[in-house]
Amino acid sequence: MEKLNQLREQIDEVDNQILLLLQKRVAVCRAIGLLKKDHNMAVHDSFRENCVYENVKNQADELGLNSKEVATIFRQIVNMCIAVQS
């Protein structure tokens, strides 16, 4: 069972890294939101959003991940980032 605990610790570390990356993404999105506000731009950019989804789906395929599931996760992330820009 020691091996199981070690693997779970690895999962915990990966989860922490994911959260730190989410924090970084949100910070960048806040900065983008301020720039958009300064330039009277709309928060929502469907073209950019679609590019993000296409990029992550392609990368997911290359990594052997389920691209539909990854796109679903990124929809949540994008929605969170749109909210911080508003």
PDB file of C-alpha atoms in Angstrom, residues 31-78:
ATOM      1  CA  ALA A  31      -4.975  41.829 -17.463  1.00  0.00           C
ATOM      2  CA  ILE A  32      -6.606  41.124 -20.821  1.00  0.00           C
ATOM      3  CA  GLY A  33      -9.934  42.258 -19.390  1.00  0.00           C
ATOM      4  CA  LEU A  34      -8.417  45.576 -18.324  1.00  0.00           C
ATOM      5  CA  LEU A  35      -6.917  46.112 -21.780  1.00  0.00           C
ATOM      6  CA  LYS A  36     -10.237  45.297 -23.418  1.00  0.00           C
ATOM      7  CA  LYS A  37     -11.988  47.762 -21.117  1.00  0.00           C
ATOM      8  CA  ASP A  38      -9.431  50.489 -21.883  1.00  0.00           C
ATOM      9  CA  HIS A  39      -9.986  49.950 -25.615  1.00  0.00           C
ATOM     10  CA  ASN A  40     -13.787  49.599 -25.392  1.00  0.00           C
ATOM     11  CA  MET A  41     -13.630  45.996 -26.584  1.00  0.00           C
ATOM     12  CA  ALA A  42     -16.177  43.302 -25.834  1.00  0.00           C
ATOM     13  CA  VAL A  43     -15.189  40.760 -23.206  1.00  0.00           C
ATOM     14  CA  HIS A  44     -16.431  37.809 -25.230  1.00  0.00           C
ATOM     15  CA  ASP A  45     -14.472  36.964 -28.384  1.00  0.00           C
ATOM     16  CA  SER A  46     -16.032  33.888 -29.966  1.00  0.00           C
ATOM     17  CA  PHE A  47     -13.326  33.647 -32.649  1.00  0.00           C
ATOM     18  CA  ARG A  48     -10.566  33.500 -30.021  1.00  0.00           C
ATOM     19  CA  GLU A  49     -12.611  31.115 -27.902  1.00  0.00           C
ATOM     20  CA  ASN A  50     -13.024  28.732 -30.845  1.00  0.00           C
ATOM     21  CA  CYS A  51      -9.277  28.923 -31.517  1.00  0.00           C
ATOM     22  CA  VAL A  52      -8.596  27.929 -27.907  1.00  0.00           C
ATOM     23  CA  TYR A  53     -10.916  24.923 -28.202  1.00  0.00           C
ATOM     24  CA  GLU A  54      -9.380  23.808 -31.487  1.00  0.00           C
ATOM     25  CA  ASN A  55      -5.862  24.160 -30.083  1.00  0.00           C
ATOM     26  CA  VAL A  56      -6.598  22.169 -26.941  1.00  0.00           C
ATOM     27  CA  LYS A  57      -8.469  19.469 -28.857  1.00  0.00           C
ATOM     28  CA  ASN A  58      -5.557  19.054 -31.267  1.00  0.00           C
ATOM     29  CA  GLN A  59      -3.035  18.976 -28.449  1.00  0.00           C
ATOM     30  CA  ALA A  60      -5.196  16.508 -26.506  1.00  0.00           C
ATOM     31  CA  ASP A  61      -5.274  14.205 -29.529  1.00  0.00           C
ATOM     32  CA  GLU A  62      -1.485  14.409 -29.824  1.00  0.00           C
ATOM     33  CA  LEU A  63      -1.147  13.528 -26.137  1.00  0.00           C
ATOM     34  CA  GLY A  64      -3.550  10.591 -26.372  1.00  0.00           C
ATOM     35  CA  LEU A  65      -6.262  12.293 -24.312  1.00  0.00           C
ATOM     36  CA  ASN A  66      -9.971  12.356 -25.038  1.00  0.00           C
ATOM     37  CA  SER A  67     -10.320  15.628 -26.946  1.00  0.00           C
ATOM     38  CA  LYS A  68     -14.042  15.987 -26.206  1.00  0.00           C
ATOM     39  CA  GLU A  69     -13.463  15.685 -22.466  1.00  0.00           C
ATOM     40  CA  VAL A  70     -10.549  18.114 -22.622  1.00  0.00           C
ATOM     41  CA  ALA A  71     -12.688  20.603 -24.570  1.00  0.00           C
ATOM     42  CA  THR A  72     -15.379  20.300 -21.883  1.00  0.00           C
ATOM     43  CA  ILE A  73     -12.831  21.082 -19.180  1.00  0.00           C
ATOM     44  CA  PHE A  74     -11.550  24.066 -21.139  1.00  0.00           C
ATOM     45  CA  ARG A  75     -15.072  25.384 -21.649  1.00  0.00           C
ATOM     46  CA  GLN A  76     -15.311  25.631 -17.873  1.00  0.00           C
ATOM     47  CA  ILE A  77     -11.912  27.302 -17.671  1.00  0.00           C
ATOM     48  CA  VAL A  78     -12.795  29.791 -20.416  1.00  0.00           C
TER      49      VAL A  78
END
